[in-house]
Tab-separated table of C-alpha atoms in Angstrom:
chain	number	residue	atom	x	y	z
A	27	UNK	CA	34.202	-18.788	-7.604
A	28	UNK	CA	30.700	-17.392	-7.156
A	29	UNK	CA	28.397	-17.272	-10.227
A	30	UNK	CA	26.951	-13.961	-11.270
A	31	UNK	CA	23.787	-13.393	-13.360
A	32	UNK	CA	22.517	-10.922	-15.807
A	33	UNK	CA	18.788	-10.207	-15.762
A	34	UNK	CA	16.768	-11.972	-18.297
A	35	UNK	CA	14.499	-10.632	-21.006
A	36	UNK	CA	10.982	-11.620	-22.063
A	37	UNK	CA	10.533	-15.369	-22.441
A	38	UNK	CA	13.634	-16.267	-20.534
A	39	UNK	CA	13.179	-18.197	-17.225
A	40	UNK	CA	14.111	-16.138	-14.158
A	41	UNK	CA	14.175	-17.219	-10.589
A	42	UNK	CA	11.588	-14.878	-9.318
A	43	UNK	CA	9.227	-12.206	-10.564
A	44	UNK	CA	8.115	-9.574	-8.043
A	45	UNK	CA	4.916	-7.718	-9.145
A	46	UNK	CA	4.980	-4.307	-7.382
A	47	UNK	CA	7.668	-1.749	-7.096
A	48	UNK	CA	6.865	-0.237	-3.690
A	49	UNK	CA	8.675	-0.833	-0.425
A	50	UNK	CA	7.506	-4.540	-0.080
A	51	UNK	CA	8.462	-5.273	-3.738
A	52	UNK	CA	11.878	-3.483	-3.771
A	53	UNK	CA	12.745	-5.110	-0.244
A	54	UNK	CA	11.942	-8.507	-1.672
A	55	UNK	CA	13.947	-7.940	-4.908
A	56	UNK	CA	16.999	-6.576	-2.977
A	57	UNK	CA	17.007	-9.641	-0.795
A	58	UNK	CA	16.496	-11.915	-3.764
A	59	UNK	CA	19.442	-10.232	-5.693
A	60	UNK	CA	21.620	-10.656	-2.634
A	61	UNK	CA	20.679	-14.411	-2.632
A	62	UNK	CA	22.225	-14.290	-6.226
A	63	UNK	CA	18.913	-14.877	-7.780
A	64	UNK	CA	17.681	-13.561	-11.064
A	65	UNK	CA	14.689	-11.309	-10.340
A	66	UNK	CA	12.496	-9.062	-12.400
A	67	UNK	CA	10.501	-6.309	-10.685
A	68	UNK	CA	7.356	-4.937	-12.467
A	69	UNK	CA	6.734	-1.418	-11.403
A	70	UNK	CA	3.870	0.770	-12.834
A	71	UNK	CA	5.014	3.849	-10.883
A	72	UNK	CA	1.822	4.113	-9.050
A	73	UNK	CA	0.725	3.267	-5.563
A	74	UNK	CA	0.973	4.753	-2.022
A	75	UNK	CA	4.778	5.210	-2.091
A	76	UNK	CA	4.401	7.564	-5.175
A	77	UNK	CA	2.311	10.162	-3.165
A	78	UNK	CA	3.948	13.146	-1.417
A	79	UNK	CA	3.677	12.086	2.216
A	80	UNK	CA	6.653	11.970	4.502
A	81	UNK	CA	7.230	8.875	6.555
A	82	UNK	CA	8.181	9.713	10.092
A	83	UNK	CA	8.001	6.079	11.547
A	84	UNK	CA	10.979	4.432	9.732
A	85	UNK	CA	13.988	3.781	11.854
A	86	UNK	CA	17.070	5.680	11.008
A	87	UNK	CA	15.548	8.854	9.520
A	88	UNK	CA	15.280	11.319	12.615
A	89	UNK	CA	13.508	14.072	10.327
A	90	UNK	CA	11.440	11.569	8.394
A	91	UNK	CA	11.982	10.705	4.753
A	92	UNK	CA	9.465	11.331	1.831
A	93	UNK	CA	8.306	8.017	0.594
A	94	UNK	CA	9.170	8.963	-2.961
A	95	UNK	CA	12.715	9.411	-1.838
A	96	UNK	CA	12.773	6.094	0.043
A	97	UNK	CA	11.394	4.494	-3.131
A	98	UNK	CA	14.151	6.157	-5.130
A	99	UNK	CA	16.799	5.004	-2.742
A	100	UNK	CA	15.459	1.492	-2.978
A	101	UNK	CA	15.733	1.630	-6.650
A	102	UNK	CA	19.229	2.837	-6.671
A	103	UNK	CA	20.188	0.083	-4.212
A	104	UNK	CA	18.659	-2.658	-6.330
A	105	UNK	CA	20.426	-1.186	-9.407
A	106	UNK	CA	23.620	-2.310	-8.035
A	107	UNK	CA	22.846	-6.011	-8.645
A	108	UNK	CA	23.390	-7.226	-12.168
A	109	UNK	CA	20.802	-10.029	-11.675
A	110	UNK	CA	17.901	-7.661	-10.951
A	111	UNK	CA	16.080	-5.708	-13.502
A	112	UNK	CA	12.945	-3.294	-13.082
A	113	UNK	CA	10.397	-3.607	-15.895
A	114	UNK	CA	7.757	-0.807	-16.329
A	115	UNK	CA	4.775	-2.882	-17.488
A	116	UNK	CA	1.479	-3.442	-16.004
A	117	UNK	CA	0.892	-7.161	-15.445
A	118	UNK	CA	-2.700	-8.172	-16.136
A	119	UNK	CA	-2.594	-11.970	-15.983
A	120	UNK	CA	-0.704	-14.795	-14.220
A	121	UNK	CA	-0.916	-18.495	-14.428
A	122	UNK	CA	1.185	-21.593	-13.597
A	123	UNK	CA	2.257	-23.709	-10.618
A	124	UNK	CA	5.441	-24.747	-8.793
A	125	UNK	CA	6.102	-27.679	-11.115
A	126	UNK	CA	5.678	-25.917	-14.396
A	127	UNK	CA	6.673	-22.477	-13.373
A	128	UNK	CA	4.814	-19.316	-13.582
A	129	UNK	CA	3.982	-16.992	-16.535
A	130	UNK	CA	2.851	-13.359	-16.295
A	131	UNK	CA	1.577	-11.280	-19.150
A	132	UNK	CA	1.291	-7.691	-20.213
A	133	UNK	CA	0.370	-6.010	-23.449
A	134	UNK	CA	1.289	-8.976	-25.684
A	135	UNK	CA	4.520	-9.840	-23.706
A	136	UNK	CA	5.091	-12.713	-21.392
A	137	UNK	CA	7.696	-13.379	-18.720
A	138	UNK	CA	8.398	-16.613	-16.933
A	139	UNK	CA	9.773	-17.337	-13.477
A	140	UNK	CA	10.225	-20.369	-10.993
A	141	UNK	CA	8.462	-18.316	-8.158
A	142	UNK	CA	6.441	-15.190	-7.708
A	143	UNK	CA	6.174	-12.517	-5.151
A	144	UNK	CA	2.956	-10.348	-5.176
A	145	UNK	CA	3.326	-6.892	-3.770
A	146	UNK	CA	0.514	-5.200	-5.701
A	147	UNK	CA	-0.782	-3.159	-2.741
A	148	UNK	CA	-4.167	-1.575	-2.465
A	149	UNK	CA	-6.409	1.019	-4.165
A	150	UNK	CA	-7.314	3.719	-1.842
A	151	UNK	CA	-10.816	5.332	-2.140
A	152	UNK	CA	-10.023	8.986	-1.774
A	153	UNK	CA	-12.514	11.745	-2.011
A	154	UNK	CA	-12.579	12.928	-5.610
A	155	UNK	CA	-12.821	16.715	-6.081
A	156	UNK	CA	-11.084	18.975	-8.569
A	157	UNK	CA	-7.292	18.808	-7.885
A	158	UNK	CA	-7.581	16.160	-5.222
A	159	UNK	CA	-4.408	14.237	-6.054
A	160	UNK	CA	-2.240	17.252	-5.234
A	161	UNK	CA	-3.308	17.215	-1.703
A	162	UNK	CA	-2.591	13.425	-1.042
A	163	UNK	CA	0.122	13.062	1.508
A	164	UNK	CA	0.368	16.732	2.154
A	165	UNK	CA	-2.875	17.698	3.798
A	166	UNK	CA	-5.120	14.706	2.768
A	167	UNK	CA	-4.104	11.512	4.671
A	168	UNK	CA	-5.502	8.039	5.226
A	169	UNK	CA	-3.491	6.796	8.326
A	170	UNK	CA	-3.561	8.197	11.860
A	171	UNK	CA	-0.300	6.077	12.730
A	172	UNK	CA	1.554	7.859	9.797
A	173	UNK	CA	0.259	11.382	10.066
A	174	UNK	CA	-1.798	11.840	13.329
A	175	UNK	CA	1.222	13.160	15.386
A	176	UNK	CA	2.033	15.953	12.897
A	177	UNK	CA	-1.610	17.141	13.110
A	178	UNK	CA	-1.913	17.599	16.847
A	179	UNK	CA	-4.115	20.604	17.744
A	180	UNK	CA	-5.069	21.183	14.188
A	181	UNK	CA	-8.455	21.493	12.521
A	182	UNK	CA	-9.199	17.946	11.087
A	183	UNK	CA	-12.002	16.845	8.932
A	184	UNK	CA	-12.582	13.098	8.762
A	185	UNK	CA	-14.438	11.787	5.592
A	186	UNK	CA	-16.264	8.576	5.991
A	187	UNK	CA	-19.732	7.166	6.530
A	188	UNK	CA	-19.043	4.043	8.715
A	189	UNK	CA	-18.190	3.077	12.220
A	190	UNK	CA	-14.598	2.917	10.978
A	191	UNK	CA	-14.596	6.500	10.244
A	192	UNK	CA	-16.390	7.415	13.496
A	193	UNK	CA	-13.621	5.409	15.450
A	194	UNK	CA	-10.862	7.284	13.545
A	195	UNK	CA	-12.528	10.502	14.439
A	196	UNK	CA	-12.633	9.497	18.073
A	197	UNK	CA	-8.816	8.498	17.957
A	198	UNK	CA	-7.914	11.712	16.264
A	199	UNK	CA	-9.862	13.566	19.168
A	200	UNK	CA	-6.983	12.340	21.463
A	201	UNK	CA	-4.768	14.655	19.359
A	202	UNK	CA	-6.909	17.623	18.772
A	203	UNK	CA	-10.322	18.825	20.082
A	204	UNK	CA	-11.103	20.364	16.580
A	205	UNK	CA	-12.481	17.322	14.737
A	206	UNK	CA	-15.530	17.099	12.486
A	207	UNK	CA	-16.891	14.203	10.457
A	208	UNK	CA	-18.280	14.418	7.105
A	209	UNK	CA	-20.009	11.363	5.715
A	210	UNK	CA	-19.218	12.232	1.984
A	211	UNK	CA	-21.704	9.578	1.016
A	212	UNK	CA	-25.313	9.138	0.075
A	213	UNK	CA	-25.553	6.854	2.969
A	214	UNK	CA	-24.854	7.247	6.613
A	215	UNK	CA	-23.916	3.913	8.291
A	216	UNK	CA	-22.671	5.129	11.619
A	217	UNK	CA	-24.326	3.131	14.396
A	218	UNK	CA	-26.213	4.703	17.257
A	219	UNK	CA	-23.448	3.613	19.583
A	220	UNK	CA	-20.798	5.566	17.788
A	221	UNK	CA	-23.052	8.527	17.190
A	222	UNK	CA	-23.546	8.758	20.921
A	223	UNK	CA	-19.735	8.588	21.365
A	224	UNK	CA	-19.118	11.294	18.871
A	225	UNK	CA	-21.774	13.479	20.415
A	226	UNK	CA	-20.157	13.025	23.989
A	227	UNK	CA	-16.790	13.995	22.491
A	228	UNK	CA	-18.265	17.081	20.799
A	229	UNK	CA	-17.443	15.828	17.291
A	230	UNK	CA	-20.210	16.983	14.916
A	231	UNK	CA	-21.444	14.655	12.150
A	232	UNK	CA	-22.409	16.308	8.889
A	233	UNK	CA	-24.261	14.184	6.325
A	234	UNK	CA	-23.168	15.817	3.071
A	235	UNK	CA	-20.810	15.337	0.284
A	236	UNK	CA	-17.657	17.123	-0.821
A	237	UNK	CA	-18.213	19.563	-3.654
A	238	UNK	CA	-14.937	21.332	-4.001
A	239	UNK	CA	-11.755	22.259	-2.111
A	240	UNK	CA	-9.935	25.421	-1.360
A	241	UNK	CA	-6.224	25.395	-1.102
A	242	UNK	CA	-2.796	25.757	-2.728
A	243	UNK	CA	0.449	23.991	-2.968
A	244	UNK	CA	-1.047	20.910	-1.415
A	245	UNK	CA	-2.343	22.533	1.643
A	246	UNK	CA	-6.076	22.398	2.073
A	247	UNK	CA	-7.799	25.437	3.830
A	248	UNK	CA	-11.454	24.685	3.344
A	249	UNK	CA	-14.020	22.021	1.901
A	250	UNK	CA	-17.171	23.272	0.387
A	251	UNK	CA	-20.030	20.654	0.559
A	252	UNK	CA	-22.571	20.152	-2.050
A	253	UNK	CA	-25.040	21.429	0.441
A	254	UNK	CA	-23.212	24.735	0.662
A	255	UNK	CA	-21.373	24.387	3.918
A	256	UNK	CA	-17.869	25.854	4.059
A	257	UNK	CA	-15.554	23.855	6.563
A	258	UNK	CA	-12.282	25.354	7.306
A	259	UNK	CA	-9.570	22.718	8.071
A	260	UNK	CA	-5.994	21.961	8.215
A	261	UNK	CA	-6.086	18.381	7.279
A	262	UNK	CA	-8.511	15.896	5.739
A	263	UNK	CA	-8.296	12.300	6.842
A	264	UNK	CA	-10.009	9.922	4.396
A	265	UNK	CA	-11.452	6.883	6.016
A	266	UNK	CA	-13.318	5.643	2.898
A	267	UNK	CA	-11.491	2.238	2.725
A	268	UNK	CA	-9.187	0.682	0.162
A	269	UNK	CA	-9.623	-2.355	-1.975
A	270	UNK	CA	-6.647	-4.885	-2.221
A	271	UNK	CA	-5.307	-5.497	-5.704
A	272	UNK	CA	-5.938	-9.174	-5.821
A	273	UNK	CA	-6.590	-9.753	-9.532
A	274	UNK	CA	-3.386	-11.708	-10.035
A	275	UNK	CA	-3.709	-13.616	-6.804
A	276	UNK	CA	-7.263	-14.740	-7.798
A	277	UNK	CA	-6.019	-15.720	-11.368
A	278	UNK	CA	-3.438	-17.948	-9.724
A	279	UNK	CA	-6.054	-19.594	-7.244
A	280	UNK	CA	-4.572	-18.061	-4.215
A	281	UNK	CA	-6.767	-18.225	-1.191
A	282	UNK	CA	-8.124	-14.880	0.221
A	283	UNK	CA	-9.129	-14.047	3.786
A	284	UNK	CA	-12.633	-13.098	4.583
A	285	UNK	CA	-11.512	-9.485	4.465
A	286	UNK	CA	-10.658	-9.873	0.752
A	287	UNK	CA	-6.900	-9.549	1.353
A	288	UNK	CA	-4.362	-12.341	0.502
A	289	UNK	CA	-4.072	-14.954	3.173
A	290	UNK	CA	-0.428	-15.681	4.037
A	291	UNK	CA	1.534	-17.517	6.845
A	292	UNK	CA	4.364	-16.170	8.893
A	293	UNK	CA	6.757	-16.673	6.014
A	294	UNK	CA	4.505	-14.833	3.527
A	295	UNK	CA	3.532	-18.090	1.773
A	296	UNK	CA	0.290	-18.091	0.059
A	297	UNK	CA	-1.906	-21.261	-0.452
A	298	UNK	CA	-0.228	-21.701	-3.709
A	299	UNK	CA	3.264	-23.260	-3.662
A	300	UNK	CA	5.924	-20.886	-5.008
A	301	UNK	CA	3.703	-17.771	-4.667
A	302	UNK	CA	4.390	-15.221	-1.853
A	303	UNK	CA	2.661	-12.035	-0.965
A	304	UNK	CA	3.935	-9.019	0.914
A	305	UNK	CA	2.924	-5.494	1.978
A	306	UNK	CA	-0.552	-3.899	2.173
A	307	UNK	CA	-2.023	-6.660	-0.072
A	308	UNK	CA	-1.749	-9.151	3.001
A	309	UNK	CA	-3.787	-7.436	5.810
A	310	UNK	CA	-6.704	-5.211	6.459
A	311	UNK	CA	-4.561	-3.322	9.006
A	312	UNK	CA	-0.955	-2.437	9.651
A	313	UNK	CA	-0.449	-0.761	6.361
A	314	UNK	CA	2.942	0.535	7.169
A	315	UNK	CA	6.221	0.943	5.315
A	316	UNK	CA	8.015	-0.746	8.043
A	317	UNK	CA	5.819	-3.855	7.780
A	318	UNK	CA	5.967	-3.856	4.061
A	319	UNK	CA	9.730	-3.931	4.070
A	320	UNK	CA	9.809	-6.667	6.654
A	321	UNK	CA	7.302	-8.816	4.637
A	322	UNK	CA	9.116	-8.339	1.439
A	323	UNK	CA	12.270	-9.534	3.014
A	324	UNK	CA	10.573	-12.418	4.559
A	325	UNK	CA	8.825	-13.383	1.358
A	326	UNK	CA	12.138	-13.185	-0.451
A	327	UNK	CA	13.832	-15.499	2.020
A	328	UNK	CA	11.005	-18.025	1.802
A	329	UNK	CA	11.133	-17.840	-2.057
A	330	UNK	CA	14.897	-18.346	-1.947
A	331	UNK	CA	14.669	-21.345	0.207
A	332	UNK	CA	11.954	-22.877	-2.145
A	333	UNK	CA	14.250	-22.457	-5.125
A	334	UNK	CA	17.046	-24.534	-3.540
A	335	UNK	CA	17.328	-28.123	-4.778
A	336	UNK	CA	16.137	-30.781	-2.364
A	337	UNK	CA	19.660	-31.763	-1.297
A	338	UNK	CA	20.172	-28.278	0.231
A	339	UNK	CA	17.092	-28.350	2.264
A	340	UNK	CA	16.945	-29.671	5.889
A	341	UNK	CA	13.539	-31.208	5.476
């Protein structure tokens, strides 16, 4: 007869704690639940998968699927397993090791686990103007892979002051010949090499900052700069970077890559035994739902193997 588990509460030891309730975290939790592990998922309800964008790259959804719906389906799928529980707390601290176990804390509460999966994602640096959040995922994007195709032939404004932004503008130019670049910064760090490339492609570079936006129902129609320019557009691509959410990783002593992201191996193992990382947290590029789901599954499988007693391991 197969043993079943009920998800534990604060202070009780569980098999795995997953920090992050996006595609990577939910994927990891579902796999762990199906390995018959007790798992707690900490979800603050924020992050990229809570924006309004539609994902058109995920296999099996011919018309695309809003990421909020994919997230909801993942939560419903996880809810079928009695050994899994979602906790709506922001985890602010983590400590421990593979021998003693791990402890995470939030607002005076503490939870313990034998292993951890970090799926805390990144913090995007979107342009801030009145009402900016209502446009994210609808007409303000950050990923050409996700949203470039739908913007073919449209008027695109790229926001960014680095060669990365210039490169994105050049890539978007392969989809439309109506591209402009706005530095949206006090500084302009675009190199002479990229400036020449932009000039040859007919992409104007405007060294100014966003003042306010015009639009409705999530659709931008124009950006008004602080210098008084009115730039009509259909889509704004923000290439202003993102910061990986590595606070917990650093508290645990996890090694980071030079890029600032968590360094993992092919099984999503970090440098700390018993700690795994998945999703956008693990790489500067390839921030895709498909990659996040895969990495969550891989991290969960590695964590499950770690949890087996020695006599069950072929080592």
